[in-house]
Rosetta silent file (secondary structure, phi, psi, omega in degrees, C-alpha in Angstrom):
SEQUENCE: MAKVVKKAASDTGQVVLSIDIGGSHVKILTSDGGTERRTDSGPDLTPRQMIDKVKKLADGLSYDVISMGYPGPVRQNKPVLDPMNLGKGWAGFDFTAEFGKPVKVVNDALMQALGSYEGGRMLFLGLGTGLGAAMVLDNVGQPMELAHLPYRKGQSFEDYVGERGLVKRGKKKWRGHVFDVVNRLRAALQPDYVVIGGGNVDKLDELPPDSRRGDNTRAFEGGFRLWRDKALIV
SCORE:     score description
SCORE:     0.000 S_00000001
   1 L     0.000  173.287 -149.804   41.218  258.273  -50.537 S_00000001
   2 L   -70.966  134.777  154.073   43.184  255.216  -50.978 S_00000001
   3 L   -65.790  153.084  129.162   43.354  253.681  -54.673 S_00000001
   4 L   -43.510  119.492  161.239   42.352  249.643  -54.994 S_00000001
   5 L  -119.819  152.850 -165.872   45.307  248.104  -57.167 S_00000001
   6 L   -81.463  135.330 -176.531   44.405  245.262  -58.638 S_00000001
   7 L   -62.071  158.493 -173.272   46.123  241.235  -58.921 S_00000001
   8 L   -57.340  172.023 -128.650   48.293  240.994  -61.986 S_00000001
   9 L  -138.849  -88.886  166.607   46.469  240.388  -64.704 S_00000001
  10 L   -98.588  107.496  106.963   48.498  236.997  -65.604 S_00000001
  11 L   -26.270  147.042 -136.463   49.934  234.420  -63.586 S_00000001
  12 L  -119.048   29.413 -168.804   52.323  233.388  -64.018 S_00000001
  13 L    68.316  -34.713 -149.086   51.726  229.553  -62.230 S_00000001
  14 L   -70.006  154.593 -164.969   54.483  228.804  -60.963 S_00000001
  15 L  -128.915  103.327 -177.736   53.934  228.091  -56.703 S_00000001
  16 L  -108.364  123.566  176.035   56.013  230.741  -54.162 S_00000001
  17 E  -101.594  132.229 -151.238   57.092  229.116  -50.903 S_00000001
  18 E  -136.806  136.837 -152.076   57.095  232.332  -49.089 S_00000001
  19 E  -113.341  115.827  135.671   59.968  232.195  -45.649 S_00000001
  20 E   -75.507  141.747 -152.424   59.607  235.019  -42.360 S_00000001
  21 L  -126.019  111.022  125.281   62.455  234.927  -40.766 S_00000001
  22 L   -64.865  108.407 -169.680   62.272  236.038  -36.734 S_00000001
  23 L   -30.529  -30.458  174.809   64.161  236.607  -34.284 S_00000001
  24 L   -95.479  -39.790  179.282   62.020  233.723  -32.523 S_00000001
  25 L  -159.543  136.989  172.117   60.676  231.316  -35.589 S_00000001
  26 L   -68.627  128.728    3.541   60.970  230.844  -39.222 S_00000001
  27 E    68.930  100.991 -155.315   57.824  230.713  -40.385 S_00000001
  28 E  -172.260  104.827   91.706   56.631  229.693  -44.160 S_00000001
  29 L    30.360   67.734  161.674   53.610  229.558  -46.259 S_00000001
  30 L   -35.411  158.114  170.442   52.651  227.910  -50.122 S_00000001
  31 L   -98.569  -26.900  156.502   50.829  230.642  -52.413 S_00000001
  32 L  -120.338   57.375  169.375   48.594  226.701  -52.652 S_00000001
  33 L    62.355 -179.050 -170.799   47.435  227.633  -49.554 S_00000001
  34 L   116.927 -129.281  173.828   47.263  224.777  -46.551 S_00000001
  35 L  -101.970 -176.253 -169.270   48.938  225.417  -43.136 S_00000001
  36 L  -132.152  114.445  140.768   52.060  227.891  -42.193 S_00000001
  37 E  -113.582  159.342 -145.182   55.033  225.576  -40.554 S_00000001
  38 E  -167.727  126.434  173.194   56.874  227.014  -38.857 S_00000001
  39 L   -74.805  135.384   95.805   60.199  226.418  -36.886 S_00000001
  40 L    61.894  102.827  132.162   62.689  227.487  -34.325 S_00000001
  41 L  -155.452  -94.154  153.482   65.195  229.923  -34.926 S_00000001
  42 L   151.556 -155.409  172.750   67.063  232.130  -31.350 S_00000001
  43 L   -89.199  -20.363 -152.252   70.265  234.700  -31.770 S_00000001
  44 L   -78.988  -16.419 -157.297   72.781  232.070  -32.586 S_00000001
  45 L   -54.244  129.310  150.546   70.604  230.671  -35.756 S_00000001
  46 L  -114.570 -152.698  164.479   72.863  231.316  -38.767 S_00000001
  47 H   -64.654   -7.287  158.516   71.786  230.774  -43.049 S_00000001
  48 H  -103.714    5.050 -170.434   72.586  227.977  -42.956 S_00000001
  49 H   -99.213  -22.501  175.522   71.121  226.577  -40.523 S_00000001
  50 H   -74.301  -51.427 -158.365   67.617  228.400  -41.669 S_00000001
  51 H   -28.363  -68.477 -166.606   68.214  227.273  -45.195 S_00000001
  52 H   -52.838  -36.120 -178.544   68.418  223.202  -43.517 S_00000001
  53 H   -85.539  -42.100 -162.933   65.070  223.626  -41.010 S_00000001
  54 H   -26.828  -66.424 -161.181   63.103  225.814  -44.104 S_00000001
  55 H   -52.827  -52.413  178.492   63.630  222.284  -46.207 S_00000001
  56 H   -34.129  -71.311  163.885   62.611  219.904  -44.013 S_00000001
  57 L    11.532  -72.735 -105.709   60.022  222.195  -43.013 S_00000001
  58 L  -165.810    2.757  155.620   58.762  222.570  -46.611 S_00000001
  59 L   -83.647  165.706 -137.815   59.314  218.971  -46.937 S_00000001
  60 L   -34.027   95.887  -44.117   56.486  217.551  -49.454 S_00000001
  61 L   112.387  154.890  175.682   55.384  220.909  -50.481 S_00000001
  62 L  -166.827  119.124  155.555   56.122  221.831  -53.856 S_00000001
  63 L   175.423 -175.175 -105.633   56.681  224.510  -55.525 S_00000001
  64 L  -107.885  -88.740 -176.578   58.710  226.507  -58.379 S_00000001
  65 L   -89.538  121.108  154.769   60.159  230.739  -56.524 S_00000001
  66 E   -87.139  147.868  137.507   60.696  231.316  -53.191 S_00000001
  67 E  -100.974  104.468 -171.751   60.208  234.864  -50.836 S_00000001
  68 E  -113.237  163.828 -155.132   61.817  235.609  -48.035 S_00000001
  69 L  -111.137  146.709 -177.753   61.140  238.817  -45.413 S_00000001
  70 L  -132.933  166.106  172.169   64.842  238.611  -43.880 S_00000001
  71 L  -135.030  124.984  107.269   64.846  241.474  -41.342 S_00000001
  72 L   177.211 -129.381 -151.917   66.898  244.154  -41.657 S_00000001
  73 L   -48.845 -166.651 -133.155   68.628  246.451  -44.947 S_00000001
  74 L   175.788   -2.232  146.004   68.488  244.388  -47.836 S_00000001
  75 L    -2.594  104.287  171.727   70.456  245.521  -51.156 S_00000001
  76 L    59.861   60.190 -165.199   70.601  243.321  -54.307 S_00000001
  77 L    11.082   29.995  173.163   68.615  240.945  -52.938 S_00000001
  78 L  -114.449   86.979  164.064   71.455  240.204  -50.164 S_00000001
  79 L   -16.705  129.555  169.351   71.446  241.080  -46.666 S_00000001
  80 L    -8.153  -94.329  176.242   73.358  243.851  -45.750 S_00000001
  81 L  -155.387  138.631 -170.789   74.041  243.191  -42.314 S_00000001
  82 L   -74.341  174.015 -166.867   73.530  240.630  -40.152 S_00000001
  83 L   -86.084  167.973 -145.102   70.541  240.819  -37.806 S_00000001
  84 L   -72.376  -58.468 -124.293   70.386  242.711  -33.804 S_00000001
  85 L  -100.171   20.412 -166.489   68.497  239.116  -32.780 S_00000001
  86 L  -127.187 -163.094  178.826   70.137  236.002  -35.127 S_00000001
  87 L   -44.560 -148.533   64.757   73.703  234.644  -36.010 S_00000001
  88 L     8.269  146.928  133.819   76.440  235.415  -38.042 S_00000001
  89 L    98.751    2.709 -173.141   77.142  234.933  -41.618 S_00000001
  90 L  -103.769    8.208 -159.705   73.827  236.581  -43.364 S_00000001
  91 L   -88.064  119.084  165.373   75.326  239.933  -44.641 S_00000001
  92 L   122.579  -28.520 -161.962   75.786  238.481  -49.127 S_00000001
  93 L   -38.552  117.293  176.565   74.415  234.948  -48.225 S_00000001
  94 L   -90.185  112.746 -161.136   73.271  234.275  -51.735 S_00000001
  95 L   -80.075  -64.625 -165.705   70.404  231.986  -50.499 S_00000001
  96 L   -14.459  -76.367 -155.354   69.532  231.214  -54.934 S_00000001
  97 L   -19.058  -75.098  171.307   72.742  229.796  -54.727 S_00000001
  98 L   -37.903  -72.181  179.574   72.159  227.815  -51.767 S_00000001
  99 L   -37.619  -63.642 -160.188   68.258  226.826  -52.120 S_00000001
 100 L   113.077  -26.829 -160.626   68.660  225.860  -56.030 S_00000001
 101 L   -94.969  130.391   63.031   65.298  227.413  -56.621 S_00000001
 102 L    68.611  104.625  155.295   65.019  232.381  -57.950 S_00000001
 103 E  -110.720  144.974  144.455   64.563  233.336  -54.164 S_00000001
 104 L   -62.618  175.225   73.113   63.443  237.514  -53.605 S_00000001
 105 L  -120.128  172.635  175.857   64.251  239.029  -50.435 S_00000001
 106 L  -157.230  178.798 -178.216   63.354  242.045  -49.126 S_00000001
 107 L   -31.823 -165.361 -133.121   62.919  243.725  -45.543 S_00000001
 108 L  -151.014  -30.359 -145.280   60.595  241.244  -42.915 S_00000001
 109 H   -86.734  -28.448 -173.057   58.830  245.071  -42.305 S_00000001
 110 H  -101.081  -13.674  160.508   58.120  245.274  -46.981 S_00000001
 111 H   -40.547 -129.716  161.515   57.061  242.307  -46.519 S_00000001
 112 H     8.175  -52.847 -176.088   54.533  241.899  -44.395 S_00000001
 113 H   -32.127 -102.043 -112.456   54.009  246.222  -46.019 S_00000001
 114 L   -73.817  -55.833  159.416   53.197  244.918  -49.503 S_00000001
 115 L     3.080  -46.401  162.946   51.497  242.182  -48.277 S_00000001
 116 L   -79.069  -78.992  165.414   48.814  244.813  -47.105 S_00000001
 117 L    -8.359  121.080  172.322   49.098  247.798  -49.753 S_00000001
 118 L  -141.655   45.487  157.863   45.290  248.187  -50.785 S_00000001
 119 L    59.530  105.905  167.811   47.126  251.126  -53.179 S_00000001
 120 L   150.702 -140.765 -158.909   47.840  255.061  -52.666 S_00000001
 121 E  -101.473  121.380  171.045   50.357  256.274  -50.195 S_00000001
 122 E  -141.220  145.205 -177.127   50.733  253.870  -47.394 S_00000001
 123 E  -121.011  151.611  170.910   53.775  253.760  -44.249 S_00000001
 124 E  -146.106  123.225  172.339   53.467  250.644  -42.414 S_00000001
 125 L  -135.597  153.789  152.735   55.393  250.041  -39.072 S_00000001
 126 E  -141.222  147.733  157.338   55.756  247.279  -37.304 S_00000001
 127 E  -177.241  161.352 -174.489   55.911  246.270  -33.986 S_00000001
 128 L   -68.341 -155.370  172.787   57.929  243.343  -32.206 S_00000001
 129 L   -95.899   42.564  174.312   61.085  242.998  -30.783 S_00000001
 130 L   151.191  159.541 -132.093   61.994  246.198  -32.591 S_00000001
 131 E  -110.487  113.640 -166.011   60.450  248.772  -34.841 S_00000001
 132 L  -112.974 -173.660 -168.988   60.330  247.801  -38.301 S_00000001
 133 L  -163.695  147.233  178.680   59.007  250.410  -41.200 S_00000001
 134 E  -143.766  154.696 -177.530   57.737  250.600  -44.292 S_00000001
 135 E  -144.656  130.927  146.349   56.220  252.921  -46.832 S_00000001
 136 E  -109.549  115.210 -171.608   54.655  251.777  -49.864 S_00000001
 137 E   -91.932  126.056  150.264   54.224  254.615  -52.529 S_00000001
 138 L    34.590   86.286  154.076   51.610  254.247  -55.835 S_00000001
 139 L    81.210  -31.861 -165.730   53.414  250.909  -55.860 S_00000001
 140 L  -175.120   98.332  114.791   56.617  250.741  -54.603 S_00000001
 141 L    36.831  124.126  140.757   57.762  249.035  -51.825 S_00000001
 142 L  -151.673  140.940 -166.393   60.242  251.033  -49.859 S_00000001
 143 E   -91.093  132.510  118.410   62.081  249.326  -46.680 S_00000001
 144 L   128.514 -119.033 -143.757   62.951  251.426  -43.796 S_00000001
 145 L   -94.558   75.647 -162.918   64.955  252.163  -41.386 S_00000001
 146 L   -95.615  -21.206 -179.113   63.123  254.738  -39.172 S_00000001
 147 L   -40.265  -58.064 -147.414   64.044  252.100  -35.958 S_00000001
 148 L   -97.707   24.316 -161.852   67.363  253.676  -34.429 S_00000001
 149 L   -72.748  172.701   21.859   66.076  258.067  -35.397 S_00000001
 150 L   106.790   62.004 -158.291   66.812  259.815  -32.809 S_00000001
 151 L  -105.249  -92.482 -159.441   63.251  259.883  -30.038 S_00000001
 152 L  -136.971  153.747  126.010   63.671  261.274  -26.169 S_00000001
 153 L    68.776   39.715  155.873   66.294  261.348  -23.712 S_00000001
 154 L   106.512  -88.385 -161.911   69.123  260.312  -26.178 S_00000001
 155 L  -102.024 -165.325 -134.367   67.587  257.160  -27.229 S_00000001
 156 L   -74.800 -167.580  136.885   65.778  256.051  -30.767 S_00000001
 157 H   -69.911  -16.625  175.102   62.266  255.377  -31.112 S_00000001
 158 H   -96.632   -1.483  137.757   62.305  251.123  -30.874 S_00000001
 159 H   -58.333  -64.371  168.953   63.506  252.053  -27.357 S_00000001
 160 H  -167.541   63.992  140.591   60.541  252.715  -27.004 S_00000001
 161 L   -41.315  -93.735 -167.853   58.132  251.826  -29.042 S_00000001
 162 L   -61.910  -95.148 -158.112   59.575  248.390  -29.118 S_00000001
 163 L   -95.570  -63.729 -142.367   60.190  245.060  -26.919 S_00000001
 164 L   -74.717  -70.595  164.529   62.434  246.716  -24.985 S_00000001
 165 L   -82.453   46.488 -164.521   60.455  249.860  -23.988 S_00000001
 166 L  -130.224  -62.293 -172.356   56.964  248.070  -23.395 S_00000001
 167 L   -45.382 -108.360 -155.193   58.851  245.494  -20.659 S_00000001
 168 L     6.413  -71.443 -165.668   60.657  248.853  -19.111 S_00000001
 169 L  -118.528   -2.869  148.515   57.951  251.401  -18.792 S_00000001
 170 L   109.045  176.179  173.170   55.171  249.784  -18.988 S_00000001
 171 L   -72.613  -26.259  172.862   52.219  248.687  -20.869 S_00000001
 172 L   -79.521 -126.419 -156.758   50.026  252.149  -20.749 S_00000001
 173 L     5.343   -5.026 -158.058   53.182  255.143  -20.956 S_00000001
 174 L   -92.427  -79.704 -158.944   54.045  252.149  -23.835 S_00000001
 175 L   -57.583  -71.173 -136.907   50.859  252.615  -25.913 S_00000001
 176 L   -61.342    5.727  158.431   50.715  256.656  -25.919 S_00000001
 177 H  -117.832  -15.158  134.597   53.908  256.169  -27.359 S_00000001
 178 H  -119.118   31.600  134.045   53.184  254.627  -29.803 S_00000001
 179 H    16.434  -92.566 -151.911   50.597  257.039  -30.685 S_00000001
 180 H   -75.489  -54.531 -164.713   52.997  259.842  -30.329 S_00000001
 181 H   -62.834  -15.141  166.551   55.850  258.516  -32.461 S_00000001
 182 H   -36.982  -83.204 -155.041   52.627  257.319  -35.447 S_00000001
 183 H   -54.009  -49.608  156.079   51.497  260.488  -35.216 S_00000001
 184 H   -26.498  -67.314  172.658   55.134  261.705  -35.901 S_00000001
 185 H   -84.540  -34.851  173.665   56.283  260.176  -38.875 S_00000001
 186 H   -38.875  -32.312 -165.876   51.788  260.341  -40.253 S_00000001
 187 H   -82.027  -72.127 -175.284   53.080  264.105  -40.172 S_00000001
 188 H   -82.833   -8.244 -179.165   56.363  263.771  -41.751 S_00000001
 189 L  -105.649  -41.348 -170.880   56.457  261.025  -44.462 S_00000001
 190 L    62.409   74.827  159.388   51.735  262.373  -45.414 S_00000001
 191 L   -97.168 -174.269 -162.889   50.959  258.091  -46.726 S_00000001
 192 L  -107.356  -37.581  160.649   46.830  258.353  -46.845 S_00000001
 193 E  -162.881 -177.362 -159.626   46.798  255.935  -44.132 S_00000001
 194 E  -116.632  142.885  139.197   49.821  253.664  -41.080 S_00000001
 195 E  -129.013  116.973  170.525   48.905  250.374  -41.050 S_00000001
 196 E   -95.430  154.540 -147.934   50.063  248.897  -38.151 S_00000001
 197 E  -135.128 -139.161  176.763   51.192  245.632  -37.632 S_00000001
 198 L   104.612  142.336  161.827   53.418  243.296  -35.327 S_00000001
 199 L   -46.627  -64.148  150.544   53.474  241.307  -32.543 S_00000001
 200 H    -2.174  -46.938 -159.541   53.009  244.107  -30.664 S_00000001
 201 H   -56.811  -35.502 -161.953   49.835  244.876  -32.174 S_00000001
 202 H   -63.108  -39.055  165.795   47.343  242.890  -30.658 S_00000001
 203 H   -60.914   12.197  171.486   48.269  245.532  -27.060 S_00000001
 204 L  -125.022  126.129 -129.660   46.745  248.093  -28.471 S_00000001
 205 L   -85.864  -31.620  155.927   43.678  248.277  -27.062 S_00000001
 206 L  -148.256 -156.032 -146.345   42.935  251.242  -30.038 S_00000001
 207 L  -126.152  167.679  157.474   44.183  252.871  -33.239 S_00000001
 208 L  -109.654  161.066 -171.812   45.764  256.145  -33.952 S_00000001
 209 L   -52.156 -148.999 -113.093   43.293  258.220  -36.696 S_00000001
 210 L   -22.347    9.749 -166.939   43.731  257.028  -40.319 S_00000001
 211 L  -101.199 -153.919  145.350   44.880  253.650  -39.187 S_00000001
 212 E  -131.640  175.619 -149.092   44.437  249.396  -39.220 S_00000001
 213 E  -107.805  165.429  162.235   45.337  247.184  -37.605 S_00000001
 214 L  -125.928 -160.306 -166.206   47.530  244.353  -39.520 S_00000001
 215 L  -173.181  137.954 -161.685   48.374  240.864  -38.962 S_00000001
 216 L   -97.895   30.099  121.118   51.118  239.090  -39.751 S_00000001
 217 L   -71.395    2.911  170.053   49.982  236.603  -42.646 S_00000001
 218 H   -78.341  -24.613  169.605   49.498  239.313  -44.762 S_00000001
 219 H   -10.262  -64.614  162.920   53.752  238.567  -44.618 S_00000001
 220 H     0.446  -92.852  167.205   52.631  235.906  -46.121 S_00000001
 221 H   -63.692  -13.307  162.081   50.774  237.521  -49.019 S_00000001
 222 H  -103.694  -27.164  154.345   53.198  239.430  -49.748 S_00000001
 223 H   -24.083  -63.719 -171.115   55.806  236.953  -50.063 S_00000001
 224 H   -98.610   16.955  177.556   53.600  236.043  -52.402 S_00000001
 225 L   -94.458   19.404  150.057   52.676  239.511  -54.669 S_00000001
 226 L   -51.446  -80.723  174.614   56.580  239.163  -54.538 S_00000001
 227 L   -98.295   15.346 -159.467   56.079  237.516  -58.058 S_00000001
 228 L  -135.687  -99.801 -167.324   52.196  237.617  -59.123 S_00000001
 229 L   -30.036  109.985  173.523   51.768  241.095  -58.587 S_00000001
 230 L  -121.242   52.282  138.831   54.035  243.606  -61.836 S_00000001
 231 L   -80.763  -16.627 -155.701   51.776  246.140  -60.568 S_00000001
 232 L  -113.483 -165.766 -160.501   54.819  246.702  -57.231 S_00000001
 233 L   179.546  109.057  165.192   58.023  247.537  -58.643 S_00000001
 234 L  -125.518    0.000    0.000   60.588  246.956  -54.947 S_00000001
């Protein structure tokens, strides 16, 4: 049985701004609460354009530090590659310098995973434009690039369970492939439980065994926990 992780005993009192960057929208929320704010992103969005949009979205909000969920691999707090569904210039970009506030950048799937975590060994899978993946192993967060691993007929997991697979094969076959992929990854990675999130999880009328439904808004909570939950290591 998965153990429950307690909130950090010491809260710095810092207000965290969580930024969730997606292929369609950039969304923000602060740890002070309130309502999610969003703006369009799109295939030409550069990091400086994103920063300008976020600053406009956050007008009137007070925050001390920033968490950012980025749709791609991250190393040493910076994107490694430009994302598939946004513009150029993201790799190596220094967000702390541009925002003028401390920024923690993690893969977007990992940020949602951290917000969904309830202890033990958790596998997170995000069904959206592609396939996001992360694990949290006894409080240690690990982003995973599983989407492009070979699956069938020379194609990847993402080709079958991402948006392209849904459109190409229809909802019934897509659901079958989702169940198959989840079962394969569970057998390989041996999690205690699986959280399935992303925008397309709502298209599943039932879930694979030992799985629960995620919620995209948990990405904001993951961003807050990056600063507030001292038990987590990322």
